[in-house]
């Protein structure tokens, strides 16, 4: 995994943290021939990591700042098997052919999951930070007939202080994996 500090960052544009990227990549079960859609690509951290393990990545974000940040990171890491599109996922999904999906953040998640089900996407991995969104997504996947697994990942970083060392925690992330039955 590329360290978070190596990525180009822009204020207000999120990035999936290194440890969360590692687990999410594992849940995608990538193959060198996979073509992956990254919805809500933010800074492009997942797009860069996925591109190193798959044939091609289509990245989408509805923020111009996110698109530019992701493009900067693709260039920085010499990624040539990825494109970044600006717009809403529900409007753009039909333009691409892919077999796996990573969702790092998006609006209209239920509509997007319905569109992905129509395309018979076999593996979808979704990262969430808001518990209510996790429940909504899990319920929607089950309604659509997917097998659903989820894990909540908490990461803490060590820091030296005068009297010893402490652990500083980051927000826990729920990683939901849906597999088509």
C-alpha angles and dihedrals in degrees: 000000000000112000116250091237091063094063123093107245135198124196111262096016112111127222128198105244120247097252092046090049089054094053093042092051089051092051091052089060090211125207124195089248096052121118109206134197114212109200116196093013096180109177091358097248093137092040091056094046094045092048090059090057104037143048098252142349129209109199125196133187132160093216121088089208091053092048091051093045092050091048090051090052093047088053093044092054095040094244112169101163097072137076127194122214128192116223147061116317095226089058096044106039093085091059094066137063113215140143104210135038137205118193115194096168139336147149123244091032096166092054091047092051090051091052091049091050089054088055090052094235106186101203127030122174119194127187118204136176099184113078094213090055090051091054092045092051095046091050092048093050090051091048088053092052101254126143104240131205126172139184131189112220123199120188126192127186124213120238130184117233131177095270098040135290133325135191118235112201128214125211112289114247126210112218112200120195119195120190122190111242 
